[in-house]
């Protein structure tokens, strides 16, 4: 990797300001899902074991510059303390005398968590004075928050403009796995793209078009492609103003010799709700008053047959309305198939957001080559964009 990491400096005795992504669900004052906290443990432990003084900072939710009691990070500090088996104090505010004092008293091998950064509007505004105040807490900066690396905020861009900036171990894992897809994927390389809308995935499709051998397209966005091919999709989610984009993508794929596999059969439902009447129809027979809610079994079989040949697969976006369990068969089949495919020695990366939720729900996350912790960030990465929070980290060549 061309970015310097925590392994490229000596943490002993240093105050290290670490941006983590502790944006976790909190219910009744307790952390409901600690996946993101666990994901940051390797970096935190690495620094603590080597005598670093670790100052953690994160956002939680969208308090928009105001103190919101339910968005306090105390429950996170509590959970992190349990995982690390040590005290993790949480300050009452990211700024102020009390916080400066607590940071100053940190000893080697101790850790502290700053209160929710987004209680200050200055965080998202990337206010230079706020960045300077945060930077004063550390001698070195580490970013392990891949999930916010696509945002240019004080804690992701402002602080690393001031302090020497390194990638954390999670950040490194994300960059290595995602850039391998874009730079030298083992061929054949396939992208499975689903989700609600074409509009959100056009840039990914266009960028991956130059890299992949074939696409599998499902989910709500497939409807727009089906219309582009002359089918009608009844009451299904459809972006009428994107049909031309879909046609353009189909034409570009044809020109490049990139195959696009679309569903051939579809699960349609009278309503997109639990318990609604539903049936399987071929794509050219979607009834007028029904909605496409999932890919059908023939599509799943065809997708799997094609993907079986792929040495590298990236998956982004569920293939149906998987939140309604009856309409989640296509997504669950894909998750199970790709899990087996990864375990058979192929590279399979799941890129963030709802597709990751589907994989985690089935407890299959561990079986994949990589499951990204960033929704929007992984999407922007796959679009080929440079993420500001990564760009700002020190380059190996320049060191
Ligand atoms: P990701 O977060 O993995 O990138 P998206 O956010 O793009 O995925 O899309 C996820 C959403 O797409 C889910 O809420 C799912 O219900 C919805 N979806 C999938 N298939 C359909 C469909 N056929 N009709 C409507 N919505 C769909
Ligand atoms: Mg999503």
Tab-separated table of C-alpha atoms and ligand atoms in Angstrom:
chain	number	residue	atom	x	y	z
A	1	UNK	CA	0.000	0.000	0.000
A	2	UNK	CA	1.294	3.467	-0.809
A	3	UNK	CA	0.084	5.018	2.460
A	4	UNK	CA	2.066	4.923	5.691
A	5	UNK	CA	0.402	3.029	8.518
A	6	UNK	CA	0.657	2.702	12.300
A	7	UNK	CA	3.550	0.304	11.641
A	8	UNK	CA	5.592	3.194	10.237
A	9	UNK	CA	6.132	5.123	13.493
A	10	UNK	CA	7.029	4.290	17.073
A	11	UNK	CA	3.970	4.853	19.286
A	12	UNK	CA	5.885	4.620	22.594
A	13	UNK	CA	5.217	7.609	24.829
A	14	UNK	CA	3.429	9.515	22.066
A	15	UNK	CA	-0.014	11.056	22.260
A	16	UNK	CA	-1.846	9.610	19.258
A	17	UNK	CA	-5.110	11.084	18.045
A	18	UNK	CA	-7.093	8.317	16.382
A	19	UNK	CA	-10.204	8.949	14.261
A	20	UNK	CA	-12.414	5.882	14.604
A	21	UNK	CA	-15.893	5.093	13.339
A	22	UNK	CA	-17.941	4.457	16.473
A	23	UNK	CA	-21.189	5.393	14.755
A	24	UNK	CA	-23.027	2.426	16.278
A	25	UNK	CA	-26.704	1.889	17.109
A	26	UNK	CA	-27.516	2.744	20.741
A	27	UNK	CA	-30.686	1.531	22.458
A	28	UNK	CA	-31.666	2.305	26.053
A	29	UNK	CA	-28.173	3.601	26.773
A	30	UNK	CA	-26.489	0.436	25.492
A	31	UNK	CA	-24.601	-0.398	22.311
A	32	UNK	CA	-26.887	-2.633	20.255
A	33	UNK	CA	-24.321	-3.751	17.672
A	34	UNK	CA	-20.609	-3.435	18.474
A	35	UNK	CA	-19.268	-4.554	15.064
A	36	UNK	CA	-17.680	-1.181	14.366
A	37	UNK	CA	-16.112	-1.003	17.828
A	38	UNK	CA	-14.607	-4.471	17.359
A	39	UNK	CA	-13.334	-3.470	13.917
A	40	UNK	CA	-11.193	-0.755	15.519
A	41	UNK	CA	-9.686	-3.018	18.211
A	42	UNK	CA	-6.608	-4.154	16.234
A	43	UNK	CA	-5.409	-0.562	15.783
A	44	UNK	CA	-6.199	0.491	19.357
A	45	UNK	CA	-4.514	-2.583	20.835
A	46	UNK	CA	-1.524	-2.180	18.539
A	47	UNK	CA	-0.934	1.362	19.776
A	48	UNK	CA	-1.618	0.642	23.459
A	49	UNK	CA	0.594	-2.454	23.569
A	50	UNK	CA	3.480	-0.352	22.278
A	51	UNK	CA	3.086	2.297	24.935
A	52	UNK	CA	1.056	4.833	23.011
A	53	UNK	CA	-1.284	7.300	24.750
A	54	UNK	CA	-4.415	6.957	22.679
A	55	UNK	CA	-6.996	9.719	22.241
A	56	UNK	CA	-9.972	8.363	20.288
A	57	UNK	CA	-12.440	10.571	18.443
A	58	UNK	CA	-15.635	9.723	16.560
A	59	UNK	CA	-19.027	10.968	15.566
A	60	UNK	CA	-22.308	9.281	16.428
A	61	UNK	CA	-25.512	9.953	14.497
A	62	UNK	CA	-26.446	13.355	13.157
A	63	UNK	CA	-26.682	15.770	16.093
A	64	UNK	CA	-25.952	18.666	13.674
A	65	UNK	CA	-23.914	20.830	16.022
A	66	UNK	CA	-26.101	20.412	19.100
A	67	UNK	CA	-25.666	18.316	22.224
A	68	UNK	CA	-28.147	15.456	21.976
A	69	UNK	CA	-28.189	13.279	25.097
A	70	UNK	CA	-29.020	10.111	23.144
A	71	UNK	CA	-25.968	10.658	20.912
A	72	UNK	CA	-23.445	10.716	23.761
A	73	UNK	CA	-20.532	8.327	23.398
A	74	UNK	CA	-20.514	7.115	27.016
A	75	UNK	CA	-22.156	3.737	26.147
A	76	UNK	CA	-19.488	3.267	23.476
A	77	UNK	CA	-16.683	3.957	25.975
A	78	UNK	CA	-18.333	1.445	28.304
A	79	UNK	CA	-18.437	-1.265	25.615
A	80	UNK	CA	-14.909	-0.521	24.425
A	81	UNK	CA	-13.721	-0.783	28.030
A	82	UNK	CA	-15.288	-4.242	28.314
A	83	UNK	CA	-13.627	-5.362	25.079
A	84	UNK	CA	-10.214	-3.968	26.048
A	85	UNK	CA	-10.611	-4.996	29.723
A	86	UNK	CA	-9.515	-1.562	30.867
A	87	UNK	CA	-11.018	1.766	31.855
A	88	UNK	CA	-11.979	3.951	28.892
A	89	UNK	CA	-13.014	7.379	30.178
A	90	UNK	CA	-15.184	9.546	27.958
A	91	UNK	CA	-14.939	13.335	28.122
A	92	UNK	CA	-18.111	15.441	28.427
A	93	UNK	CA	-17.148	17.538	25.404
A	94	UNK	CA	-14.605	17.209	22.603
A	95	UNK	CA	-13.234	20.633	23.571
A	96	UNK	CA	-12.589	22.505	26.821
A	97	UNK	CA	-10.273	22.671	29.818
A	98	UNK	CA	-11.506	19.413	31.300
A	99	UNK	CA	-10.741	17.533	28.103
A	100	UNK	CA	-7.316	19.163	27.706
A	101	UNK	CA	-6.588	18.166	31.274
A	102	UNK	CA	-7.671	14.545	30.767
A	103	UNK	CA	-5.553	14.288	27.612
A	104	UNK	CA	-2.559	15.774	29.451
A	105	UNK	CA	-2.845	13.224	32.271
A	106	UNK	CA	-2.901	10.190	29.935
A	107	UNK	CA	-0.076	7.742	30.650
A	108	UNK	CA	1.586	5.294	28.286
A	109	UNK	CA	-0.804	2.468	27.427
A	110	UNK	CA	-3.899	4.432	28.452
A	111	UNK	CA	-6.849	5.395	26.285
A	112	UNK	CA	-9.470	8.128	26.315
A	113	UNK	CA	-12.521	8.828	24.147
A	114	UNK	CA	-13.558	12.367	23.208
A	115	UNK	CA	-17.274	13.169	23.271
A	116	UNK	CA	-19.189	13.091	19.961
A	117	UNK	CA	-17.403	15.389	17.501
A	118	UNK	CA	-20.643	16.349	15.775
A	119	UNK	CA	-21.927	18.133	18.887
A	120	UNK	CA	-19.827	20.888	17.289
A	121	UNK	CA	-21.016	22.151	13.893
A	122	UNK	CA	-17.344	22.986	13.288
A	123	UNK	CA	-16.602	19.276	12.744
A	124	UNK	CA	-18.635	18.839	9.562
A	125	UNK	CA	-17.757	22.387	8.436
A	126	UNK	CA	-14.068	21.439	8.688
A	127	UNK	CA	-13.478	24.618	10.690
A	128	UNK	CA	-9.711	25.263	10.915
A	129	UNK	CA	-9.871	26.492	14.545
A	130	UNK	CA	-11.708	23.317	15.582
A	131	UNK	CA	-9.186	21.156	13.723
A	132	UNK	CA	-6.352	23.034	15.435
A	133	UNK	CA	-7.895	22.484	18.876
A	134	UNK	CA	-8.253	18.749	18.194
A	135	UNK	CA	-4.751	18.508	16.735
A	136	UNK	CA	-3.362	19.925	19.993
A	137	UNK	CA	-4.376	16.653	21.724
A	138	UNK	CA	-1.908	14.587	19.697
A	139	UNK	CA	1.572	14.464	18.270
A	140	UNK	CA	0.553	11.955	15.623
A	141	UNK	CA	-2.766	11.339	13.840
A	142	UNK	CA	-4.171	7.976	12.781
A	143	UNK	CA	-7.303	7.474	10.681
A	144	UNK	CA	-9.062	4.145	11.136
A	145	UNK	CA	-12.529	5.445	10.169
A	146	UNK	CA	-12.880	4.232	6.587
A	147	UNK	CA	-16.650	4.762	6.799
A	148	UNK	CA	-16.186	8.564	6.968
A	149	UNK	CA	-13.148	8.845	4.695
A	150	UNK	CA	-15.343	10.200	1.890
A	151	UNK	CA	-16.204	13.246	4.011
A	152	UNK	CA	-13.877	16.234	4.301
A	153	UNK	CA	-14.475	17.070	7.963
A	154	UNK	CA	-12.211	18.536	10.659
A	155	UNK	CA	-11.405	15.097	12.079
A	156	UNK	CA	-10.801	13.463	8.683
A	157	UNK	CA	-9.035	16.234	6.749
A	158	UNK	CA	-8.469	19.266	9.019
A	159	UNK	CA	-6.401	17.501	11.691
A	160	UNK	CA	-4.206	15.491	9.290
A	161	UNK	CA	-3.312	18.771	7.573
A	162	UNK	CA	-1.646	19.699	10.868
A	163	UNK	CA	-0.285	16.421	12.284
A	164	UNK	CA	1.719	13.649	10.615
A	165	UNK	CA	-1.048	11.305	9.442
A	166	UNK	CA	-1.052	7.505	9.196
A	167	UNK	CA	-3.571	4.818	8.257
A	168	UNK	CA	-4.914	2.520	10.962
A	169	UNK	CA	-5.001	-1.238	10.444
A	170	UNK	CA	-8.692	-1.292	9.493
A	171	UNK	CA	-8.178	1.586	7.075
A	172	UNK	CA	-5.239	-0.317	5.605
A	173	UNK	CA	-7.331	-3.474	5.175
A	174	UNK	CA	-10.058	-1.495	3.384
A	175	UNK	CA	-7.629	0.262	1.045
A	176	UNK	CA	-5.695	-2.918	0.231
A	177	UNK	CA	-8.779	-5.036	-0.479
A	178	UNK	CA	-10.725	-2.424	-2.415
A	179	UNK	CA	-7.790	-1.209	-4.494
A	180	UNK	CA	-6.852	-4.777	-5.409
A	181	UNK	CA	-10.269	-5.002	-7.095
A	182	UNK	CA	-9.617	-1.920	-9.173
A	183	UNK	CA	-5.926	-2.400	-9.860
A	184	UNK	CA	-5.205	-6.034	-10.558
A	185	UNK	CA	-8.158	-8.340	-10.014
A	186	UNK	CA	-7.635	-11.945	-10.906
A	187	UNK	CA	-9.764	-12.636	-13.999
A	188	UNK	CA	-12.539	-13.383	-14.731
A	189	UNK	CA	-13.751	-10.474	-12.590
A	190	UNK	CA	-17.489	-10.011	-11.986
A	191	UNK	CA	-19.503	-7.302	-10.251
A	192	UNK	CA	-22.878	-8.082	-8.711
A	193	UNK	CA	-24.748	-4.804	-8.433
A	194	UNK	CA	-28.142	-4.434	-6.815
A	195	UNK	CA	-29.949	-2.010	-4.565
A	196	UNK	CA	-32.806	0.341	-5.002
A	197	UNK	CA	-31.852	2.761	-7.730
A	198	UNK	CA	-29.757	2.987	-10.872
A	199	UNK	CA	-29.072	6.648	-10.132
A	200	UNK	CA	-26.976	5.784	-7.082
A	201	UNK	CA	-24.920	3.189	-8.952
A	202	UNK	CA	-24.348	4.700	-12.405
A	203	UNK	CA	-20.842	5.893	-11.591
A	204	UNK	CA	-19.912	2.501	-10.137
A	205	UNK	CA	-21.231	0.715	-13.224
A	206	UNK	CA	-19.319	3.076	-15.495
A	207	UNK	CA	-16.064	2.767	-13.579
A	208	UNK	CA	-16.264	-0.999	-13.179
A	209	UNK	CA	-17.142	-1.352	-16.870
A	210	UNK	CA	-13.444	-0.824	-17.609
A	211	UNK	CA	-12.440	-3.547	-15.141
A	212	UNK	CA	-14.950	-6.391	-15.133
A	213	UNK	CA	-15.655	-9.262	-17.491
A	214	UNK	CA	-19.343	-9.286	-16.632
A	215	UNK	CA	-22.026	-7.720	-14.466
A	216	UNK	CA	-24.884	-9.327	-12.620
A	217	UNK	CA	-27.629	-6.768	-12.038
A	218	UNK	CA	-30.570	-7.258	-9.695
A	219	UNK	CA	-32.678	-5.370	-7.181
A	220	UNK	CA	-34.840	-2.348	-7.902
A	221	UNK	CA	-32.273	-0.948	-10.315
A	222	UNK	CA	-32.732	-3.949	-12.616
A	223	UNK	CA	-36.253	-2.668	-13.361
A	224	UNK	CA	-34.896	0.365	-15.156
A	225	UNK	CA	-32.664	-1.914	-17.247
A	226	UNK	CA	-35.618	-4.168	-18.052
A	227	UNK	CA	-37.561	-1.138	-19.280
A	228	UNK	CA	-34.514	-0.095	-21.313
A	229	UNK	CA	-34.794	-3.514	-23.002
A	230	UNK	CA	-38.445	-2.943	-23.812
A	231	UNK	CA	-40.167	-4.779	-20.969
A	232	UNK	CA	-42.833	-3.225	-18.796
A	233	UNK	CA	-42.446	-3.482	-15.031
A	234	UNK	CA	-45.950	-2.754	-13.704
A	235	UNK	CA	-45.973	-0.849	-10.422
A	236	UNK	CA	-42.317	-1.631	-9.697
A	237	UNK	CA	-39.824	0.948	-8.529
A	238	UNK	CA	-38.667	2.573	-11.772
A	239	UNK	CA	-36.535	5.601	-12.536
A	240	UNK	CA	-38.075	6.796	-15.788
A	241	UNK	CA	-35.470	9.502	-16.163
A	242	UNK	CA	-32.687	6.882	-15.988
A	243	UNK	CA	-33.875	4.591	-18.757
A	244	UNK	CA	-31.573	6.392	-21.198
A	245	UNK	CA	-28.640	5.928	-18.826
A	246	UNK	CA	-29.439	2.231	-18.635
A	247	UNK	CA	-29.569	2.043	-22.442
A	248	UNK	CA	-26.230	3.817	-22.653
A	249	UNK	CA	-24.683	1.377	-20.161
A	250	UNK	CA	-26.075	-1.611	-22.068
A	251	UNK	CA	-24.661	-0.230	-25.320
A	252	UNK	CA	-21.257	0.515	-23.770
A	253	UNK	CA	-21.125	-3.002	-22.357
A	254	UNK	CA	-21.969	-4.524	-25.695
A	255	UNK	CA	-19.238	-2.476	-27.357
A	256	UNK	CA	-16.636	-3.555	-24.814
A	257	UNK	CA	-17.739	-7.170	-24.781
A	258	UNK	CA	-18.777	-6.956	-21.137
A	259	UNK	CA	-21.739	-9.240	-20.493
A	260	UNK	CA	-24.637	-7.889	-18.426
A	261	UNK	CA	-26.781	-10.562	-16.791
A	262	UNK	CA	-30.242	-9.309	-15.870
A	263	UNK	CA	-32.998	-11.288	-14.173
A	264	UNK	CA	-35.008	-13.556	-16.456
A	265	UNK	CA	-37.674	-14.259	-13.871
A	266	UNK	CA	-38.939	-12.015	-11.124
A	267	UNK	CA	-40.854	-12.317	-7.870
A	268	UNK	CA	-43.745	-9.883	-8.100
A	269	UNK	CA	-46.026	-8.852	-5.239
A	270	UNK	CA	-49.332	-7.014	-4.997
A	271	UNK	CA	-47.866	-4.792	-2.281
A	272	UNK	CA	-44.275	-4.360	-1.103
A	273	UNK	CA	-45.226	-5.459	2.392
A	274	UNK	CA	-44.939	-8.509	4.590
A	275	UNK	CA	-47.545	-11.151	3.846
A	276	UNK	CA	-48.583	-9.625	0.510
A	277	UNK	CA	-49.687	-11.955	-2.279
A	278	UNK	CA	-46.730	-12.797	-4.554
A	279	UNK	CA	-45.721	-15.049	-7.446
A	280	UNK	CA	-42.899	-15.755	-9.866
A	281	UNK	CA	-43.221	-14.532	-13.463
A	282	UNK	CA	-40.901	-14.277	-16.467
A	283	UNK	CA	-39.615	-10.722	-16.987
A	284	UNK	CA	-41.742	-10.224	-20.089
A	285	UNK	CA	-44.905	-10.992	-18.107
A	286	UNK	CA	-44.813	-8.597	-15.161
A	287	UNK	CA	-48.487	-7.783	-14.474
A	288	UNK	CA	-49.546	-4.135	-14.594
A	289	UNK	CA	-50.617	-3.745	-10.997
A	290	UNK	CA	-47.808	-5.792	-9.393
A	291	UNK	CA	-44.305	-4.823	-8.207
A	292	UNK	CA	-40.979	-6.578	-8.736
A	293	UNK	CA	-39.597	-7.362	-5.284
A	294	UNK	CA	-36.927	-10.024	-5.846
A	295	UNK	CA	-35.083	-11.988	-8.516
A	296	UNK	CA	-36.613	-15.376	-9.327
A	297	UNK	CA	-35.057	-18.861	-8.950
A	298	UNK	CA	-34.150	-19.211	-12.654
A	299	UNK	CA	-32.271	-15.897	-12.455
A	300	UNK	CA	-30.483	-17.035	-9.316
A	301	UNK	CA	-29.435	-20.277	-11.024
A	302	UNK	CA	-28.144	-18.405	-14.091
A	303	UNK	CA	-26.301	-15.844	-11.936
A	304	UNK	CA	-24.632	-18.607	-9.924
A	305	UNK	CA	-23.630	-20.561	-13.021
A	306	UNK	CA	-21.893	-17.476	-14.435
A	307	UNK	CA	-20.314	-16.421	-11.134
A	308	UNK	CA	-18.938	-19.912	-10.545
A	309	UNK	CA	-16.326	-19.085	-13.224
A	310	UNK	CA	-15.272	-15.770	-11.673
A	311	UNK	CA	-11.993	-15.663	-9.746
A	312	UNK	CA	-12.860	-12.238	-8.325
A	313	UNK	CA	-16.302	-10.938	-7.373
A	314	UNK	CA	-17.396	-7.654	-5.856
A	315	UNK	CA	-20.959	-7.392	-4.577
A	316	UNK	CA	-22.782	-4.163	-3.833
A	317	UNK	CA	-26.514	-3.909	-3.222
A	318	UNK	CA	-29.208	-6.469	-2.344
A	319	UNK	CA	-31.069	-8.234	-5.163
A	320	UNK	CA	-34.519	-7.675	-3.683
A	321	UNK	CA	-36.451	-6.031	-0.870
A	322	UNK	CA	-34.634	-8.284	1.597
A	323	UNK	CA	-35.881	-6.374	4.656
A	324	UNK	CA	-39.164	-8.220	4.033
A	325	UNK	CA	-38.029	-11.820	4.632
A	326	UNK	CA	-40.336	-13.288	1.957
A	327	UNK	CA	-38.645	-11.103	-0.650
A	328	UNK	CA	-35.114	-11.864	0.509
A	329	UNK	CA	-34.519	-15.240	-1.152
A	330	UNK	CA	-32.476	-13.836	-4.048
A	331	UNK	CA	-30.270	-11.812	-1.725
A	332	UNK	CA	-29.809	-14.663	0.758
A	333	UNK	CA	-29.017	-17.158	-2.015
A	334	UNK	CA	-26.438	-14.770	-3.414
A	335	UNK	CA	-24.895	-14.290	0.045
A	336	UNK	CA	-24.660	-18.052	0.610
A	337	UNK	CA	-23.350	-18.746	-2.881
A	338	UNK	CA	-20.682	-16.044	-2.704
A	339	UNK	CA	-19.706	-17.194	0.781
A	340	UNK	CA	-19.044	-20.709	-0.554
A	341	UNK	CA	-17.260	-19.196	-3.556
A	342	UNK	CA	-14.942	-17.269	-1.230
A	343	UNK	CA	-14.308	-20.341	0.882
A	344	UNK	CA	-13.381	-22.224	-2.290
A	345	UNK	CA	-10.438	-19.843	-2.680
A	346	UNK	CA	-11.839	-17.074	-4.851
A	347	UNK	CA	-11.678	-13.387	-3.946
A	348	UNK	CA	-15.091	-12.110	-2.910
A	349	UNK	CA	-15.531	-8.612	-1.521
A	350	UNK	CA	-18.826	-7.213	-0.244
A	351	UNK	CA	-18.963	-3.454	-0.602
A	352	UNK	CA	-20.801	-1.774	2.193
A	353	UNK	CA	-24.292	-0.723	3.172
A	354	UNK	CA	-27.332	-2.952	2.907
A	355	UNK	CA	-25.538	-5.832	1.193
A	356	UNK	CA	-23.255	-6.046	4.223
A	357	UNK	CA	-26.289	-6.037	6.511
A	358	UNK	CA	-27.652	-9.021	4.552
A	359	UNK	CA	-24.368	-10.916	4.885
A	360	UNK	CA	-24.108	-10.129	8.595
A	361	UNK	CA	-27.677	-11.198	9.224
A	362	UNK	CA	-26.738	-14.648	7.912
A	363	UNK	CA	-23.564	-14.588	10.043
A	364	UNK	CA	-21.440	-15.123	6.921
A	365	UNK	CA	-19.268	-12.004	7.129
A	366	UNK	CA	-16.191	-13.918	8.329
A	367	UNK	CA	-16.248	-16.216	5.308
A	368	UNK	CA	-15.668	-13.485	2.725
A	369	UNK	CA	-12.308	-12.147	1.587
A	370	UNK	CA	-13.376	-8.735	2.794
A	371	UNK	CA	-16.565	-7.081	3.968
A	372	UNK	CA	-16.280	-3.319	3.824
A	373	UNK	CA	-17.209	-1.297	6.900
A	374	UNK	CA	-18.085	1.734	4.795
A	375	UNK	CA	-21.320	2.117	2.810
A	376	UNK	CA	-20.980	5.450	1.010
A	377	UNK	CA	-17.183	5.348	1.297
A	378	UNK	CA	-16.829	1.955	-0.387
A	379	UNK	CA	-19.226	3.028	-3.140
A	380	UNK	CA	-17.164	6.159	-3.841
A	381	UNK	CA	-13.991	4.078	-3.766
A	382	UNK	CA	-15.424	1.691	-6.364
A	383	UNK	CA	-16.461	4.700	-8.457
A	384	UNK	CA	-12.741	5.412	-8.705
A	385	UNK	CA	-12.960	8.584	-6.650
A	386	UNK	CA	-10.159	9.699	-4.402
A	387	UNK	CA	-11.504	9.857	-0.833
A	388	UNK	CA	-10.318	13.026	0.944
A	389	UNK	CA	-9.692	11.210	4.241
A	390	UNK	CA	-7.352	8.774	2.481
A	391	UNK	CA	-5.683	11.234	0.112
A	392	UNK	CA	-4.458	13.303	3.064
A	393	UNK	CA	-2.592	10.396	4.727
A	394	UNK	CA	1.171	10.268	4.269
A	395	UNK	CA	2.423	8.578	1.119
A	396	UNK	CA	5.074	5.932	1.381
A	397	UNK	CA	7.063	7.390	-1.516
A	398	UNK	CA	7.179	10.829	0.109
A	399	UNK	CA	8.410	9.489	3.441
B	1	LIG	P1	-26.331	-0.852	-0.589
B	1	LIG	O1	-26.549	-0.097	0.701
B	1	LIG	O2	-25.912	-2.274	-0.361
B	1	LIG	O3	-25.432	-0.114	-1.532
B	1	LIG	P2	-28.744	0.293	-1.681
B	1	LIG	O4	-28.803	1.257	-0.550
B	1	LIG	O5	-28.427	0.805	-3.023
B	1	LIG	O6	-27.757	-0.936	-1.316
B	1	LIG	O7	-30.149	-0.438	-1.818
B	1	LIG	C1	-30.729	-1.150	-0.774
B	1	LIG	C2	-32.215	-1.089	-0.867
B	1	LIG	O8	-32.674	-1.534	-2.129
B	1	LIG	C3	-32.892	-1.985	0.145
B	1	LIG	O9	-33.570	-1.172	1.079
B	1	LIG	C4	-33.851	-2.822	-0.673
B	1	LIG	O10	-35.120	-2.955	-0.073
B	1	LIG	C5	-33.974	-2.019	-1.952
B	1	LIG	N1	-34.422	-2.857	-3.051
B	1	LIG	C6	-33.848	-3.968	-3.542
B	1	LIG	N2	-34.589	-4.506	-4.524
B	1	LIG	C7	-35.676	-3.715	-4.679
B	1	LIG	C8	-36.812	-3.746	-5.522
B	1	LIG	N3	-36.990	-4.702	-6.428
B	1	LIG	N4	-37.723	-2.749	-5.373
B	1	LIG	C9	-37.558	-1.794	-4.476
B	1	LIG	N5	-36.498	-1.694	-3.650
B	1	LIG	C10	-35.562	-2.649	-3.739
B	2	LIG	MG1	-27.864	1.530	1.301
